[in-house]
């Protein structure tokens, strides 16, 4: 991995922290408080993000034969499901095993930044063909995000609470987009433009709200040294190591493997703090994991990519 590529990864992460800073400024200037972040966060998750999910999946599958390109979406979902299973075992390494802490840890273990940061790396390493492949991965990743990512914060099993939590507007939007593309149902351009327009608000707004939430948590973000270190070790090293080992055992074209490898190495999802808060998880711990894993990820990403050239 070249110095230029490392710089681009660092700059991409820097963009994320700029949005965090905007949210922090909104709190410091008293434009946002805890109640505002909660209400706007819920609105973003339930109303704006479904447009984002629909547009990204629908656009990502355009021009692709759903039958011929089934592997990337399956792997995208499979990476999150596999990570979730590993997280169920690793959660016992936590010192604090309160239900809220366990929810935050399991969500962090299962769900990583599967599109924003990988897109920058993939585009620079593999060009448009790599980006197109990543878009196919994102179809399965989006399904995993809104199914596996919610399931790990619910009571395990097929009970009423789990079913209620899983049936979200976001999962419905993802499945609707997949169904429309697979069934080749024509969708008016005006509908896609609206979905793109509203959806484009989702990620920046979520990053701003995350920055606000982190600021409101304040010093509480850094009260858990041992559990913080364990979470970062799991998210950036242990879980990727198991996932990469599993990927190496699956026969697949080289480009698909390259993109899957990059996705497997990503830090915690930038939306994790808001989602964890919505489902009763430990927001402070989730915020700590987001900050630490994102800051440290350039070192672990480049390290794993270098090692992958040796084996």
XYZ file of C-alpha atoms in Angstrom:
311
model
C 0.000 0.000 0.000
C 1.541 3.323 -1.092
C 1.992 6.429 1.020
C -0.489 8.220 -1.242
C -3.141 5.595 -0.566
C -2.550 5.799 3.191
C -2.934 9.577 2.981
C -6.264 9.222 1.158
C -7.557 6.841 3.823
C -6.510 9.279 6.552
C -8.159 12.183 4.706
C -11.381 10.182 4.330
C -11.411 9.566 8.063
C -10.673 13.257 8.547
C -13.846 14.120 6.606
C -15.816 12.011 9.060
C -14.430 13.972 11.997
C -15.305 17.274 10.306
C -18.980 16.238 10.410
C -18.529 15.177 14.040
C -17.128 18.634 14.763
C -20.198 20.303 13.228
C -22.407 18.280 15.570
C -20.189 19.197 18.515
C -20.445 22.881 17.593
C -24.237 22.618 17.418
C -24.257 21.355 21.018
C -21.774 23.924 22.288
C -23.765 26.741 20.644
C -26.962 25.280 22.165
C -28.685 24.492 18.879
C -28.981 20.844 19.921
C -29.545 19.135 23.256
C -30.106 15.509 24.284
C -33.819 15.612 23.450
C -33.162 17.145 20.027
C -30.542 14.527 19.133
C -32.875 11.715 20.169
C -35.871 13.027 18.224
C -33.946 14.015 15.083
C -31.980 10.766 15.246
C -35.170 8.708 15.346
C -36.607 10.715 12.439
C -33.411 10.205 10.443
C -33.381 6.464 11.112
C -37.074 5.883 10.439
C -37.782 8.327 7.588
C -34.637 9.629 5.861
C -32.469 6.496 5.938
C -35.070 4.330 4.133
C -34.698 6.644 1.113
C -30.920 6.270 1.385
C -31.199 2.466 1.617
C -33.594 2.237 -1.320
C -31.506 4.512 -3.565
C -28.142 2.892 -2.798
C -29.405 -0.671 -3.314
C -31.496 0.159 -6.391
C -28.658 2.104 -8.042
C -26.066 -0.485 -7.059
C -27.962 -3.300 -8.754
C -28.642 -1.456 -12.013
C -27.127 -3.094 -15.064
C -26.313 -6.260 -13.132
C -27.890 -9.656 -13.646
C -29.132 -10.655 -10.169
C -28.629 -14.327 -10.968
C -25.101 -14.001 -12.374
C -23.771 -11.729 -9.616
C -25.229 -13.355 -6.525
C -21.886 -13.867 -4.749
C -21.003 -10.279 -3.660
C -24.388 -9.610 -1.983
C -24.276 -13.005 -0.267
C -20.752 -12.283 0.984
C -21.764 -8.776 2.093
C -24.509 -10.248 4.263
C -22.354 -13.202 5.276
C -19.518 -11.022 6.599
C -21.894 -9.277 9.007
C -23.566 -12.519 10.077
C -20.169 -14.184 10.621
C -18.921 -11.172 12.580
C -22.046 -11.305 14.737
C -21.400 -14.961 15.604
C -17.799 -14.178 16.563
C -19.038 -11.281 18.675
C -21.324 -13.589 20.652
C -18.225 -15.395 21.896
C -15.982 -12.360 22.308
C -18.548 -10.503 24.431
C -17.500 -12.616 27.421
C -14.165 -10.799 27.375
C -15.908 -7.672 28.662
C -15.507 -6.735 32.314
C -18.872 -4.956 32.411
C -21.534 -7.341 31.094
C -24.623 -5.246 31.664
C -27.333 -5.735 29.061
C -26.771 -2.271 27.595
C -23.005 -2.851 27.308
C -23.508 -6.258 25.688
C -25.919 -4.758 23.140
C -23.393 -2.090 22.195
C -20.554 -4.618 21.936
C -22.519 -7.097 19.807
C -23.641 -4.329 17.456
C -20.064 -3.062 17.154
C -18.775 -6.570 16.450
C -21.349 -7.334 13.768
C -21.602 -4.032 11.920
C -18.739 -2.054 10.448
C -18.366 0.836 8.019
C -19.263 -1.162 4.910
C -19.571 1.583 2.279
C -18.172 5.073 3.021
C -14.530 4.254 3.779
C -14.319 1.107 1.597
C -15.510 3.090 -1.428
C -12.560 5.478 -1.217
C -10.033 2.663 -0.878
C -11.590 0.461 -3.560
C -11.857 3.299 -6.089
C -8.174 4.132 -5.676
C -6.956 0.540 -5.763
C -9.218 -1.039 -8.372
C -10.982 1.777 -10.240
C -14.547 1.629 -11.528
C -14.692 -2.170 -11.684
C -13.890 -2.345 -7.976
C -16.505 0.313 -7.169
C -19.160 -1.573 -9.125
C -18.289 -4.729 -7.203
C -18.541 -2.846 -3.896
C -22.015 -1.615 -4.832
C -23.118 -5.232 -5.228
C -21.629 -6.056 -1.838
C -23.576 -3.140 -0.367
C -26.872 -4.806 -1.287
C -26.173 -7.720 1.066
C -24.473 -5.464 3.596
C -27.538 -3.223 3.795
C -29.761 -6.237 4.451
C -27.314 -7.390 7.126
C -27.139 -3.922 8.660
C -30.902 -3.752 9.215
C -31.445 -7.401 10.124
C -28.357 -8.869 11.836
C -27.439 -5.459 13.264
C -30.850 -5.151 14.927
C -31.147 -8.813 15.932
C -27.959 -8.693 18.036
C -29.560 -5.944 20.149
C -32.809 -7.890 20.668
C -33.675 -10.914 22.727
C -32.356 -13.821 20.703
C -34.875 -16.171 19.137
C -38.100 -15.752 17.182
C -40.116 -13.861 19.755
C -42.473 -10.907 19.459
C -39.861 -8.314 20.453
C -37.296 -9.578 17.958
C -39.828 -9.665 15.128
C -41.003 -6.144 15.964
C -37.442 -4.801 16.020
C -36.462 -6.487 12.765
C -39.354 -5.150 10.695
C -38.005 -1.638 10.231
C -38.703 0.856 7.466
C -35.066 0.527 6.399
C -35.211 -3.246 5.917
C -38.482 -2.860 4.004
C -36.830 -0.247 1.745
C -33.866 -2.541 1.030
C -36.040 -5.553 0.241
C -38.335 -3.426 -1.926
C -35.381 -2.180 -3.995
C -34.064 -5.739 -4.444
C -37.506 -6.993 -5.466
C -38.044 -4.208 -8.010
C -34.684 -4.831 -9.661
C -34.975 -8.616 -9.650
C -38.508 -8.482 -11.072
C -37.453 -5.782 -13.556
C -40.268 -3.469 -12.502
C -39.846 -0.034 -14.136
C -39.426 2.804 -11.636
C -39.999 6.400 -12.840
C -36.883 8.566 -12.929
C -38.650 11.150 -10.766
C -39.015 8.579 -7.964
C -35.319 7.673 -8.122
C -34.316 11.363 -8.107
C -36.427 11.988 -5.003
C -34.981 8.910 -3.291
C -31.444 10.025 -4.182
C -32.097 13.589 -3.039
C -33.599 12.675 0.319
C -31.152 9.800 0.811
C -28.139 12.057 0.270
C -29.105 13.918 3.439
C -28.978 10.752 5.546
C -25.280 10.066 6.005
C -24.120 13.674 6.640
C -26.991 14.259 9.056
C -26.263 11.018 10.905
C -22.580 11.999 11.238
C -23.539 15.425 12.604
C -25.941 13.842 15.112
C -23.239 11.357 16.101
C -20.850 14.239 16.796
C -23.543 15.904 18.895
C -24.217 12.693 20.806
C -20.503 12.182 21.487
C -20.226 15.748 22.786
C -23.214 15.316 25.083
C -21.614 12.169 26.504
C -18.476 14.165 27.237
C -15.882 12.657 29.542
C -18.035 9.550 30.077
C -16.760 8.350 26.693
C -13.398 7.458 28.200
C -14.347 5.917 31.520
C -13.939 2.288 30.411
C -10.261 1.638 29.696
C -10.207 -2.174 29.791
C -13.459 -2.731 27.907
C -12.510 -0.006 25.435
C -9.216 -1.714 24.636
C -10.946 -5.091 24.301
C -13.542 -3.684 21.909
C -10.952 -2.064 19.648
C -8.820 -5.218 19.660
C -11.866 -7.264 18.643
C -13.153 -4.869 15.962
C -9.829 -4.088 14.283
C -7.770 -7.271 14.732
C -9.490 -10.388 16.092
C -12.719 -10.251 14.065
C -10.979 -9.251 10.790
C -8.428 -12.055 11.274
C -11.167 -14.696 11.582
C -13.127 -13.180 8.695
C -10.130 -13.023 6.349
C -9.258 -16.634 7.198
C -12.822 -17.660 6.328
C -12.777 -15.681 3.070
C -9.570 -17.412 1.984
C -11.350 -20.773 2.171
C -14.125 -19.684 -0.247
C -13.355 -20.011 -3.987
C -14.103 -16.675 -5.668
C -12.776 -14.340 -8.381
C -9.827 -12.202 -7.300
C -11.682 -8.875 -7.546
C -14.505 -10.115 -5.331
C -11.972 -11.348 -2.771
C -10.103 -8.019 -2.837
C -13.271 -6.032 -2.112
C -14.435 -8.489 0.555
C -11.045 -8.180 2.252
C -11.288 -4.397 2.441
C -14.846 -4.522 3.833
C -13.723 -7.000 6.505
C -11.048 -4.568 7.752
C -13.277 -1.545 8.345
C -13.834 0.154 11.745
C -17.132 0.599 13.566
C -20.080 1.991 11.612
C -20.527 5.753 11.934
C -24.255 5.212 12.574
C -23.636 2.870 15.502
C -24.047 5.451 18.277
C -27.505 6.549 17.128
C -28.702 2.993 16.445
C -27.408 1.640 19.758
C -29.142 4.472 21.601
C -32.394 3.742 19.807
C -32.361 0.122 21.035
C -31.298 0.703 24.635
C -27.567 0.050 24.283
C -24.644 1.754 26.008
C -24.223 4.923 23.944
C -21.052 6.032 25.751
C -19.298 2.732 25.079
C -20.488 2.734 21.457
C -19.191 6.274 20.978
C -15.851 5.360 22.492
C -15.543 2.404 20.118
C -16.459 4.565 17.143
C -13.811 7.169 17.939
C -11.002 4.776 18.814
C -11.574 2.248 16.025
C -11.874 4.992 13.387
C -8.717 6.803 14.531
C -6.663 3.596 14.721
C -8.052 1.937 11.578
C -5.509 3.367 9.058
C -2.754 1.433 10.856
C -4.670 -1.852 11.012
C -6.091 -1.563 7.484
C -2.687 -0.949 5.929
C -1.136 -3.664 8.094
C -3.652 -6.305 7.026
C -3.413 -5.274 3.350
C 0.366 -5.565 3.514
C 0.164 -8.987 5.159
C -2.308 -10.111 2.488
C 0.389 -9.589 -0.153
C 2.665 -12.000 1.720
C 0.236 -14.904 2.150
